[in-house]
Amino acid sequence: DIETEYKELDGNLWHIKYPVKGTDEFVVVATTRPETMLGDTGVAVNPEDKRHSRLIGKTVILPLMNREIPVFADSYVDMEFGSGFVKVTPAHDPNDFDMGKRHNLEEVIIMNENAVINENGGEYKGLDRYEARKRVVADLEKLGLLEKVEKHVHSVGHCYRCNTVIEPYLSKQWFVKIKPLADEAIKVVEDGKVRFVPGNWAKTYFEWMYNIRDWCISRQLWWGHRIPAFYCDECGELSVTMDDPDKCPKCGSKNIRQDEDVLDTWFSSALWPFSTMGWPDSTPELKKYYPTSVLVTGFDIIFFWVARMIMTGVKFMDDIPFKDVYIHALVRDEHGQKMSKSKGNVIDPLIMIESYGTDAFRFTLAAFAAQ
């Protein structure tokens, strides 16, 4: 979620009836993404919800797919939301994924990487997610299983780069086990070895670090540093190495291939204070310039960059990368949006300098700080 921007959108809440097996009863679930029901593998209810406790352990029939799925109890369920029943799609929702792990539910992936329904979506295979949504809703209505539709404002994740609505999707990725690194990075700030200026930004740093989760470092992009993992198609060996191997270290086969994913751009940025000075060799530049004294940066990348430079510096150099972190303000446009190249709302600083002078421009930017 750290590369996700959430926006409030007007949408719908569809209330769908799931038949209880062997009875004339239905459970009603509410969802903002009805197309994901194709991958449901359970229905959850809060164990304290006395209205529905008698149905815990029963089985319902998943509409359109005719698949039997269990009704189970989990305290995650909000009794006040909808009817109190929650559809569970472990492969397409992070909270559902966690519930699925707790209750050993099957993970049915119903979309490919382009958000198109795959073979697990039955007759909806090949449809874009939004077209599938229309078809699913229409078919439920024909079957008399669509109880009602309500207008609903909800928070929807968007890609922070291209503004596309993100579709949660279960896939294999590379992760860094980050907590051991974070523990050391927390300590150097607590001990005053690294100081934030103004000091209140240390609180932002600690909020991120105390609640840190493993770092997903793989990206499916065209450009970037390739992940140095190699697969042998003969024996299945996986090797991770700084070298560029020409054969499998286990069986000797030359039929090897490198992982197609690239590293998160912040991964290489995290190594910047020492990787640019010749590391892992002990160069004169590295000895002279590491650690440095001051890092000047914006508050929006305290976690993305500052924290990760501290973590990798302490890990690989056994020393902090800088002593002071000076946090400056962000220049915003007339709408309060951060000025960004991608948004096209920037002002050329050279033009400002020509109009007002270098010192006046510098002082103005420094004076924008809130403290």
mmCIF file of C-alpha atoms in Angstrom:
data_model
loop_
_atom_site.group_PDB
_atom_site.id
_atom_site.type_symbol
_atom_site.label_atom_id
_atom_site.label_comp_id
_atom_site.label_asym_id
_atom_site.label_seq_id
_atom_site.Cartn_x
_atom_site.Cartn_y
_atom_site.Cartn_z
ATOM 1 C CA ASP A 1 0.000 0.000 0.000
ATOM 2 C CA ILE A 2 2.939 2.376 0.308
ATOM 3 C CA GLU A 3 2.745 3.175 -3.410
ATOM 4 C CA THR A 4 -1.027 3.489 -3.366
ATOM 5 C CA GLU A 5 -3.028 6.696 -3.172
ATOM 6 C CA TYR A 6 -6.590 6.378 -1.851
ATOM 7 C CA LYS A 7 -9.377 8.539 -3.223
ATOM 8 C CA GLU A 8 -13.014 8.850 -2.226
ATOM 9 C CA LEU A 9 -15.206 7.759 -5.153
ATOM 10 C CA ASP A 10 -18.945 7.604 -5.699
ATOM 11 C CA GLY A 11 -19.967 4.038 -6.375
ATOM 12 C CA ASN A 12 -22.537 1.370 -5.604
ATOM 13 C CA LEU A 13 -23.021 -1.243 -2.921
ATOM 14 C CA TRP A 14 -24.608 -4.355 -4.380
ATOM 15 C CA HIS A 15 -26.487 -6.647 -1.964
ATOM 16 C CA ILE A 16 -26.419 -10.236 -3.241
ATOM 17 C CA LYS A 17 -28.294 -13.298 -1.982
ATOM 18 C CA TYR A 18 -26.340 -16.555 -1.554
ATOM 19 C CA PRO A 19 -28.643 -19.618 -1.122
ATOM 20 C CA VAL A 20 -28.039 -21.728 1.986
ATOM 21 C CA LYS A 21 -27.590 -25.338 0.865
ATOM 22 C CA GLY A 22 -30.553 -27.611 1.521
ATOM 23 C CA THR A 23 -32.857 -24.812 2.685
ATOM 24 C CA ASP A 24 -35.010 -21.990 1.345
ATOM 25 C CA GLU A 25 -32.876 -19.431 3.183
ATOM 26 C CA PHE A 26 -30.357 -16.936 1.837
ATOM 27 C CA VAL A 27 -27.476 -15.003 3.330
ATOM 28 C CA VAL A 28 -27.059 -11.496 1.943
ATOM 29 C CA VAL A 29 -23.596 -10.095 1.320
ATOM 30 C CA ALA A 30 -22.763 -6.524 0.266
ATOM 31 C CA THR A 31 -19.896 -5.629 -2.074
ATOM 32 C CA THR A 32 -18.559 -2.736 -4.127
ATOM 33 C CA ARG A 33 -16.914 -5.183 -6.571
ATOM 34 C CA PRO A 34 -19.514 -7.810 -7.505
ATOM 35 C CA GLU A 35 -17.306 -9.329 -10.214
ATOM 36 C CA THR A 36 -14.958 -10.636 -7.505
ATOM 37 C CA MET A 37 -17.679 -12.977 -6.224
ATOM 38 C CA LEU A 38 -16.534 -15.363 -8.956
ATOM 39 C CA GLY A 39 -13.536 -16.058 -6.714
ATOM 40 C CA ASP A 40 -15.352 -16.276 -3.372
ATOM 41 C CA THR A 41 -14.365 -19.253 -1.242
ATOM 42 C CA GLY A 42 -16.244 -18.429 1.954
ATOM 43 C CA VAL A 43 -18.730 -16.201 3.761
ATOM 44 C CA ALA A 44 -17.736 -14.765 7.135
ATOM 45 C CA VAL A 45 -19.805 -13.609 10.109
ATOM 46 C CA ASN A 46 -18.761 -12.117 13.429
ATOM 47 C CA PRO A 47 -18.858 -14.789 16.183
ATOM 48 C CA GLU A 48 -20.658 -12.282 18.473
ATOM 49 C CA ASP A 49 -23.437 -11.666 15.948
ATOM 50 C CA LYS A 50 -26.380 -13.507 17.480
ATOM 51 C CA ARG A 51 -28.533 -12.866 14.394
ATOM 52 C CA HIS A 52 -26.493 -15.271 12.302
ATOM 53 C CA SER A 53 -24.691 -17.600 14.733
ATOM 54 C CA ARG A 54 -26.949 -20.526 13.825
ATOM 55 C CA LEU A 55 -25.610 -20.434 10.255
ATOM 56 C CA ILE A 56 -21.940 -20.772 11.236
ATOM 57 C CA GLY A 57 -20.699 -24.077 9.850
ATOM 58 C CA LYS A 58 -23.386 -24.205 7.170
ATOM 59 C CA THR A 59 -22.692 -24.195 3.431
ATOM 60 C CA VAL A 60 -23.938 -21.736 0.830
ATOM 61 C CA ILE A 61 -24.095 -22.047 -2.950
ATOM 62 C CA LEU A 62 -22.041 -19.416 -4.766
ATOM 63 C CA PRO A 63 -24.353 -17.905 -7.401
ATOM 64 C CA LEU A 64 -23.295 -18.051 -11.058
ATOM 65 C CA MET A 65 -20.462 -20.488 -10.242
ATOM 66 C CA ASN A 66 -22.587 -23.127 -8.445
ATOM 67 C CA ARG A 67 -19.739 -23.762 -6.016
ATOM 68 C CA GLU A 68 -20.276 -24.760 -2.378
ATOM 69 C CA ILE A 69 -18.501 -22.493 0.106
ATOM 70 C CA PRO A 70 -18.525 -22.474 3.946
ATOM 71 C CA VAL A 71 -19.980 -19.974 6.387
ATOM 72 C CA PHE A 72 -17.450 -19.365 9.175
ATOM 73 C CA ALA A 73 -16.893 -17.032 12.132
ATOM 74 C CA ASP A 74 -14.191 -14.379 12.248
ATOM 75 C CA SER A 75 -13.917 -11.363 14.539
ATOM 76 C CA TYR A 76 -12.685 -9.180 11.642
ATOM 77 C CA VAL A 77 -16.266 -8.878 10.368
ATOM 78 C CA ASP A 78 -18.027 -5.598 11.174
ATOM 79 C CA MET A 79 -21.510 -6.496 12.376
ATOM 80 C CA GLU A 80 -22.780 -3.038 11.400
ATOM 81 C CA PHE A 81 -21.782 -3.319 7.745
ATOM 82 C CA GLY A 82 -24.536 -4.520 5.446
ATOM 83 C CA SER A 83 -26.327 -7.563 6.763
ATOM 84 C CA GLY A 84 -23.401 -8.752 8.851
ATOM 85 C CA PHE A 85 -22.329 -11.376 6.305
ATOM 86 C CA VAL A 86 -19.114 -10.745 4.348
ATOM 87 C CA LYS A 87 -18.101 -12.453 1.118
ATOM 88 C CA VAL A 88 -14.497 -13.650 1.275
ATOM 89 C CA THR A 89 -12.261 -13.563 -1.826
ATOM 90 C CA PRO A 90 -8.754 -14.416 -0.590
ATOM 91 C CA ALA A 91 -7.028 -13.893 -3.951
ATOM 92 C CA HIS A 92 -8.390 -10.385 -4.526
ATOM 93 C CA ASP A 93 -8.540 -8.617 -1.169
ATOM 94 C CA PRO A 94 -5.765 -8.307 1.462
ATOM 95 C CA ASN A 95 -8.127 -8.607 4.430
ATOM 96 C CA ASP A 96 -9.850 -11.588 2.837
ATOM 97 C CA PHE A 97 -6.417 -13.099 2.212
ATOM 98 C CA ASP A 98 -5.657 -12.898 5.936
ATOM 99 C CA MET A 99 -9.028 -14.455 6.803
ATOM 100 C CA GLY A 100 -8.441 -17.157 4.232
ATOM 101 C CA LYS A 101 -5.133 -18.065 5.838
ATOM 102 C CA ARG A 102 -6.761 -18.267 9.263
ATOM 103 C CA HIS A 103 -9.491 -20.595 7.990
ATOM 104 C CA ASN A 104 -7.620 -22.564 5.293
ATOM 105 C CA LEU A 105 -9.721 -21.235 2.419
ATOM 106 C CA GLU A 106 -8.861 -21.878 -1.196
ATOM 107 C CA GLU A 107 -7.334 -18.960 -3.111
ATOM 108 C CA VAL A 108 -9.050 -18.685 -6.495
ATOM 109 C CA ILE A 109 -7.436 -16.116 -8.801
ATOM 110 C CA ILE A 110 -10.074 -14.965 -11.288
ATOM 111 C CA MET A 111 -8.136 -12.248 -13.150
ATOM 112 C CA ASN A 112 -4.883 -12.005 -15.037
ATOM 113 C CA GLU A 113 -2.338 -9.204 -14.694
ATOM 114 C CA ASN A 114 -4.393 -7.036 -17.064
ATOM 115 C CA ALA A 115 -7.518 -7.273 -14.872
ATOM 116 C CA VAL A 116 -9.226 -9.541 -17.409
ATOM 117 C CA ILE A 117 -11.251 -12.512 -16.148
ATOM 118 C CA ASN A 118 -9.344 -15.782 -16.609
ATOM 119 C CA GLU A 119 -10.453 -19.396 -16.929
ATOM 120 C CA ASN A 120 -11.454 -19.519 -13.245
ATOM 121 C CA GLY A 121 -14.235 -17.056 -14.023
ATOM 122 C CA GLY A 122 -16.274 -19.554 -16.031
ATOM 123 C CA GLU A 123 -18.419 -18.014 -18.754
ATOM 124 C CA TYR A 124 -17.074 -14.557 -17.937
ATOM 125 C CA LYS A 125 -13.588 -15.476 -19.154
ATOM 126 C CA GLY A 126 -12.053 -12.812 -21.388
ATOM 127 C CA LEU A 127 -14.097 -9.906 -20.037
ATOM 128 C CA ASP A 128 -12.488 -6.780 -18.639
ATOM 129 C CA ARG A 129 -13.227 -6.339 -14.914
ATOM 130 C CA TYR A 130 -15.746 -3.564 -15.511
ATOM 131 C CA GLU A 131 -17.509 -5.396 -18.324
ATOM 132 C CA ALA A 132 -17.593 -8.493 -16.118
ATOM 133 C CA ARG A 133 -19.160 -6.376 -13.377
ATOM 134 C CA LYS A 134 -22.021 -5.362 -15.676
ATOM 135 C CA ARG A 135 -22.608 -8.941 -16.811
ATOM 136 C CA VAL A 136 -22.461 -10.386 -13.279
ATOM 137 C CA VAL A 137 -24.941 -7.820 -11.948
ATOM 138 C CA ALA A 138 -27.304 -8.391 -14.904
ATOM 139 C CA ASP A 139 -27.175 -12.172 -14.458
ATOM 140 C CA LEU A 140 -27.797 -11.935 -10.710
ATOM 141 C CA GLU A 141 -30.803 -9.744 -11.382
ATOM 142 C CA LYS A 142 -32.203 -12.272 -13.857
ATOM 143 C CA LEU A 143 -31.873 -15.009 -11.236
ATOM 144 C CA GLY A 144 -33.598 -12.894 -8.590
ATOM 145 C CA LEU A 145 -30.470 -12.907 -6.443
ATOM 146 C CA LEU A 146 -29.773 -9.168 -6.487
ATOM 147 C CA GLU A 147 -31.586 -7.871 -3.409
ATOM 148 C CA LYS A 148 -30.841 -4.153 -3.826
ATOM 149 C CA VAL A 149 -28.313 -1.579 -4.996
ATOM 150 C CA GLU A 150 -27.317 1.426 -2.883
ATOM 151 C CA LYS A 151 -25.259 4.504 -3.668
ATOM 152 C CA HIS A 152 -22.021 4.287 -1.728
ATOM 153 C CA VAL A 153 -18.947 6.491 -1.285
ATOM 154 C CA HIS A 154 -15.825 4.447 -0.661
ATOM 155 C CA SER A 155 -12.054 4.764 -0.607
ATOM 156 C CA VAL A 156 -10.417 3.260 -3.693
ATOM 157 C CA GLY A 157 -6.699 2.641 -4.188
ATOM 158 C CA HIS A 158 -5.027 4.234 -7.214
ATOM 159 C CA CYS A 159 -1.512 3.839 -8.582
ATOM 160 C CA TYR A 160 0.505 6.846 -7.443
ATOM 161 C CA ARG A 161 2.284 6.954 -10.814
ATOM 162 C CA CYS A 162 -0.461 6.579 -13.441
ATOM 163 C CA ASN A 163 -3.643 7.069 -11.354
ATOM 164 C CA THR A 164 -5.140 3.724 -12.471
ATOM 165 C CA VAL A 165 -7.564 2.013 -10.076
ATOM 166 C CA ILE A 166 -5.597 -0.801 -8.481
ATOM 167 C CA GLU A 167 -7.028 -4.303 -8.611
ATOM 168 C CA PRO A 168 -5.850 -6.404 -5.634
ATOM 169 C CA TYR A 169 -4.342 -9.528 -7.121
ATOM 170 C CA LEU A 170 -2.519 -12.508 -5.616
ATOM 171 C CA SER A 171 0.936 -13.030 -7.130
ATOM 172 C CA LYS A 172 4.420 -14.203 -6.182
ATOM 173 C CA GLN A 173 6.859 -11.422 -5.317
ATOM 174 C CA TRP A 174 10.266 -10.936 -3.734
ATOM 175 C CA PHE A 175 10.361 -9.516 -0.195
ATOM 176 C CA VAL A 176 13.026 -8.229 2.180
ATOM 177 C CA LYS A 177 12.587 -9.351 5.789
ATOM 178 C CA ILE A 178 12.763 -5.807 7.066
ATOM 179 C CA LYS A 179 12.128 -5.819 10.834
ATOM 180 C CA PRO A 180 15.718 -6.724 11.852
ATOM 181 C CA LEU A 181 16.954 -3.794 9.754
ATOM 182 C CA ALA A 182 14.257 -1.490 11.128
ATOM 183 C CA ASP A 183 15.104 -2.295 14.748
ATOM 184 C CA GLU A 184 18.650 -1.016 14.289
ATOM 185 C CA ALA A 185 17.470 2.044 12.347
ATOM 186 C CA ILE A 186 15.013 2.924 15.125
ATOM 187 C CA LYS A 187 17.778 2.682 17.701
ATOM 188 C CA VAL A 188 20.127 5.174 16.011
ATOM 189 C CA VAL A 189 17.380 7.828 15.958
ATOM 190 C CA GLU A 190 16.271 7.083 19.513
ATOM 191 C CA ASP A 191 19.901 7.395 20.638
ATOM 192 C CA GLY A 192 20.302 10.733 18.856
ATOM 193 C CA LYS A 193 22.923 9.539 16.366
ATOM 194 C CA VAL A 194 20.575 10.656 13.580
ATOM 195 C CA ARG A 195 18.629 13.863 14.236
ATOM 196 C CA PHE A 196 15.569 15.233 12.424
ATOM 197 C CA VAL A 197 15.225 18.983 11.950
ATOM 198 C CA PRO A 198 12.547 20.106 12.803
ATOM 199 C CA GLY A 199 12.431 17.472 15.517
ATOM 200 C CA ASN A 200 8.731 16.670 15.196
ATOM 201 C CA TRP A 201 9.403 14.757 11.968
ATOM 202 C CA ALA A 202 11.045 12.033 14.031
ATOM 203 C CA LYS A 203 7.517 11.076 15.096
ATOM 204 C CA THR A 204 6.604 10.428 11.446
ATOM 205 C CA TYR A 205 9.729 8.305 11.103
ATOM 206 C CA PHE A 206 8.884 6.243 14.174
ATOM 207 C CA GLU A 207 5.240 5.757 13.120
ATOM 208 C CA TRP A 208 6.445 4.093 9.925
ATOM 209 C CA MET A 209 9.220 2.104 11.545
ATOM 210 C CA TYR A 210 7.303 0.756 14.542
ATOM 211 C CA ASN A 211 4.580 -0.542 12.195
ATOM 212 C CA ILE A 212 6.831 -1.712 9.388
ATOM 213 C CA ARG A 213 6.016 -4.752 7.265
ATOM 214 C CA ASP A 214 8.236 -6.803 4.980
ATOM 215 C CA TRP A 215 9.320 -4.833 1.919
ATOM 216 C CA CYS A 216 8.099 -6.051 -1.465
ATOM 217 C CA ILE A 217 11.063 -5.220 -3.711
ATOM 218 C CA SER A 218 9.963 -6.767 -7.035
ATOM 219 C CA ARG A 219 8.248 -4.795 -9.785
ATOM 220 C CA GLN A 220 6.809 -5.852 -13.125
ATOM 221 C CA LEU A 221 8.180 -2.945 -15.151
ATOM 222 C CA TRP A 222 10.097 -2.598 -18.392
ATOM 223 C CA TRP A 223 12.932 -0.562 -16.887
ATOM 224 C CA GLY A 224 14.987 -1.064 -13.746
ATOM 225 C CA HIS A 225 17.686 -3.161 -12.107
ATOM 226 C CA ARG A 226 16.976 -6.824 -12.818
ATOM 227 C CA ILE A 227 16.545 -9.001 -9.757
ATOM 228 C CA PRO A 228 19.712 -11.158 -9.580
ATOM 229 C CA ALA A 229 17.832 -14.450 -9.283
ATOM 230 C CA PHE A 230 18.421 -17.261 -11.784
ATOM 231 C CA TYR A 231 16.299 -20.337 -12.472
ATOM 232 C CA CYS A 232 17.519 -23.617 -13.929
ATOM 233 C CA ASP A 233 14.995 -25.192 -16.291
ATOM 234 C CA GLU A 234 16.714 -28.579 -15.968
ATOM 235 C CA CYS A 235 16.781 -29.230 -12.211
ATOM 236 C CA GLY A 236 14.657 -26.366 -10.874
ATOM 237 C CA GLU A 237 17.477 -24.814 -8.841
ATOM 238 C CA LEU A 238 17.051 -21.174 -7.815
ATOM 239 C CA SER A 239 20.209 -19.183 -7.188
ATOM 240 C CA VAL A 240 20.659 -15.563 -6.135
ATOM 241 C CA THR A 241 24.093 -14.162 -6.911
ATOM 242 C CA MET A 242 25.951 -10.917 -7.612
ATOM 243 C CA ASP A 243 27.686 -12.645 -10.531
ATOM 244 C CA ASP A 244 26.215 -13.270 -13.977
ATOM 245 C CA PRO A 245 26.266 -17.086 -14.102
ATOM 246 C CA ASP A 246 26.454 -18.998 -17.389
ATOM 247 C CA LYS A 247 25.465 -22.356 -15.896
ATOM 248 C CA CYS A 248 23.487 -23.850 -13.037
ATOM 249 C CA PRO A 249 25.585 -24.153 -9.846
ATOM 250 C CA LYS A 250 23.819 -27.417 -8.960
ATOM 251 C CA CYS A 251 23.587 -29.480 -12.157
ATOM 252 C CA GLY A 252 25.841 -27.538 -14.539
ATOM 253 C CA SER A 253 23.115 -26.993 -17.151
ATOM 254 C CA LYS A 254 23.415 -23.884 -19.316
ATOM 255 C CA ASN A 255 19.650 -23.792 -19.617
ATOM 256 C CA ILE A 256 19.228 -21.009 -17.056
ATOM 257 C CA ARG A 257 17.210 -17.787 -17.119
ATOM 258 C CA GLN A 258 17.141 -14.644 -15.017
ATOM 259 C CA ASP A 259 14.037 -13.479 -13.170
ATOM 260 C CA GLU A 260 12.145 -11.017 -15.360
ATOM 261 C CA ASP A 261 11.166 -8.689 -12.493
ATOM 262 C CA VAL A 262 13.096 -5.543 -11.617
ATOM 263 C CA LEU A 263 13.842 -4.033 -8.238
ATOM 264 C CA ASP A 264 11.758 -1.328 -6.623
ATOM 265 C CA THR A 265 13.429 1.963 -7.574
ATOM 266 C CA TRP A 266 13.751 2.793 -3.871
ATOM 267 C CA PHE A 267 15.935 -0.275 -3.421
ATOM 268 C CA SER A 268 18.835 1.208 -5.364
ATOM 269 C CA SER A 269 18.088 4.627 -3.858
ATOM 270 C CA ALA A 270 18.463 3.098 -0.398
ATOM 271 C CA LEU A 271 22.057 2.127 -1.270
ATOM 272 C CA TRP A 272 22.926 5.526 -2.757
ATOM 273 C CA PRO A 273 25.096 6.985 0.072
ATOM 274 C CA PHE A 274 27.703 4.224 -0.332
ATOM 275 C CA SER A 275 27.001 2.520 -3.674
ATOM 276 C CA THR A 276 27.939 5.753 -5.488
ATOM 277 C CA MET A 277 31.322 5.761 -3.752
ATOM 278 C CA GLY A 278 32.582 2.434 -5.074
ATOM 279 C CA TRP A 279 31.072 0.047 -2.527
ATOM 280 C CA PRO A 280 31.555 -2.872 -1.950
ATOM 281 C CA ASP A 281 35.203 -1.904 -2.537
ATOM 282 C CA SER A 282 36.847 0.219 0.134
ATOM 283 C CA THR A 283 37.652 3.207 -2.062
ATOM 284 C CA PRO A 284 39.211 6.544 -1.009
ATOM 285 C CA GLU A 285 35.925 8.271 -1.920
ATOM 286 C CA LEU A 286 33.946 5.952 0.318
ATOM 287 C CA LYS A 287 36.300 6.544 3.242
ATOM 288 C CA LYS A 288 36.142 10.303 2.750
ATOM 289 C CA TYR A 289 32.441 10.873 2.094
ATOM 290 C CA TYR A 290 30.710 8.172 4.160
ATOM 291 C CA PRO A 291 29.091 9.066 6.457
ATOM 292 C CA THR A 292 28.102 12.542 5.347
ATOM 293 C CA SER A 293 26.753 15.270 7.622
ATOM 294 C CA VAL A 294 23.367 16.562 6.387
ATOM 295 C CA LEU A 295 20.577 15.201 4.192
ATOM 296 C CA VAL A 296 18.108 17.811 2.896
ATOM 297 C CA THR A 297 14.806 16.337 1.734
ATOM 298 C CA GLY A 298 11.007 16.551 1.818
ATOM 299 C CA PHE A 299 8.754 14.953 4.419
ATOM 300 C CA ASP A 300 6.945 12.879 1.778
ATOM 301 C CA ILE A 301 9.896 10.490 1.394
ATOM 302 C CA ILE A 302 10.944 10.087 5.021
ATOM 303 C CA PHE A 303 9.985 6.410 4.833
ATOM 304 C CA PHE A 304 10.552 5.739 1.134
ATOM 305 C CA TRP A 305 14.114 7.044 1.136
ATOM 306 C CA VAL A 306 15.444 8.384 4.452
ATOM 307 C CA ALA A 307 14.522 5.347 6.565
ATOM 308 C CA ARG A 308 15.782 2.912 3.969
ATOM 309 C CA MET A 309 19.120 4.696 3.617
ATOM 310 C CA ILE A 310 19.534 4.482 7.388
ATOM 311 C CA MET A 311 18.593 0.785 7.421
ATOM 312 C CA THR A 312 20.968 -0.217 4.607
ATOM 313 C CA GLY A 313 23.763 2.048 5.844
ATOM 314 C CA VAL A 314 23.753 0.544 9.318
ATOM 315 C CA LYS A 315 23.497 -2.965 7.814
ATOM 316 C CA PHE A 316 26.201 -2.822 5.136
ATOM 317 C CA MET A 317 28.491 -0.034 6.398
ATOM 318 C CA ASP A 318 27.964 -0.553 10.132
ATOM 319 C CA ASP A 319 27.459 3.197 10.418
ATOM 320 C CA ILE A 320 24.773 5.828 9.873
ATOM 321 C CA PRO A 321 24.756 7.472 6.410
ATOM 322 C CA PHE A 322 24.223 11.029 7.765
ATOM 323 C CA LYS A 323 23.898 12.793 11.105
ATOM 324 C CA ASP A 324 21.170 15.362 10.453
ATOM 325 C CA VAL A 325 18.028 15.142 8.291
ATOM 326 C CA TYR A 326 16.739 18.615 7.403
ATOM 327 C CA ILE A 327 13.103 18.420 6.343
ATOM 328 C CA HIS A 328 11.957 21.219 4.052
ATOM 329 C CA ALA A 329 8.486 22.203 2.906
ATOM 330 C CA LEU A 330 6.833 21.120 -0.343
ATOM 331 C CA VAL A 331 5.971 23.717 -2.952
ATOM 332 C CA ARG A 332 2.331 23.378 -3.976
ATOM 333 C CA ASP A 333 0.228 24.800 -6.784
ATOM 334 C CA GLU A 334 -2.867 26.994 -6.498
ATOM 335 C CA HIS A 335 -4.990 23.886 -5.801
ATOM 336 C CA GLY A 336 -2.820 22.711 -2.915
ATOM 337 C CA GLN A 337 -1.351 19.855 -4.962
ATOM 338 C CA LYS A 338 2.347 19.039 -4.688
ATOM 339 C CA MET A 339 4.272 20.374 -7.692
ATOM 340 C CA SER A 340 5.376 17.379 -9.724
ATOM 341 C CA LYS A 341 6.847 16.736 -13.157
ATOM 342 C CA SER A 342 4.291 13.986 -13.771
ATOM 343 C CA LYS A 343 1.407 16.355 -12.996
ATOM 344 C CA GLY A 344 2.835 19.134 -15.160
ATOM 345 C CA ASN A 345 2.107 21.772 -12.519
ATOM 346 C CA VAL A 346 5.680 22.923 -11.905
ATOM 347 C CA ILE A 347 7.208 26.384 -12.156
ATOM 348 C CA ASP A 348 10.673 26.757 -13.695
ATOM 349 C CA PRO A 349 12.938 27.960 -10.839
ATOM 350 C CA LEU A 350 15.279 29.678 -13.300
ATOM 351 C CA ILE A 351 12.452 31.966 -14.373
ATOM 352 C CA MET A 352 11.702 32.760 -10.709
ATOM 353 C CA ILE A 353 15.371 33.530 -10.085
ATOM 354 C CA GLU A 354 15.528 35.849 -13.088
ATOM 355 C CA SER A 355 12.468 37.711 -11.792
ATOM 356 C CA TYR A 356 13.239 37.920 -8.062
ATOM 357 C CA GLY A 357 16.897 37.026 -7.571
ATOM 358 C CA THR A 358 18.629 33.939 -6.217
ATOM 359 C CA ASP A 359 18.797 34.903 -2.547
ATOM 360 C CA ALA A 360 15.171 36.036 -2.392
ATOM 361 C CA PHE A 361 14.068 32.795 -4.022
ATOM 362 C CA ARG A 362 16.129 30.671 -1.613
ATOM 363 C CA PHE A 363 14.877 32.562 1.438
ATOM 364 C CA THR A 364 11.255 32.227 0.326
ATOM 365 C CA LEU A 365 11.544 28.452 -0.056
ATOM 366 C CA ALA A 366 13.243 28.126 3.340
ATOM 367 C CA ALA A 367 10.609 30.354 4.970
ATOM 368 C CA PHE A 368 7.825 28.080 3.690
ATOM 369 C CA ALA A 369 8.704 25.593 6.454
ATOM 370 C CA ALA A 370 5.881 25.301 9.007
ATOM 371 C CA GLN A 371 8.243 25.406 12.007
#
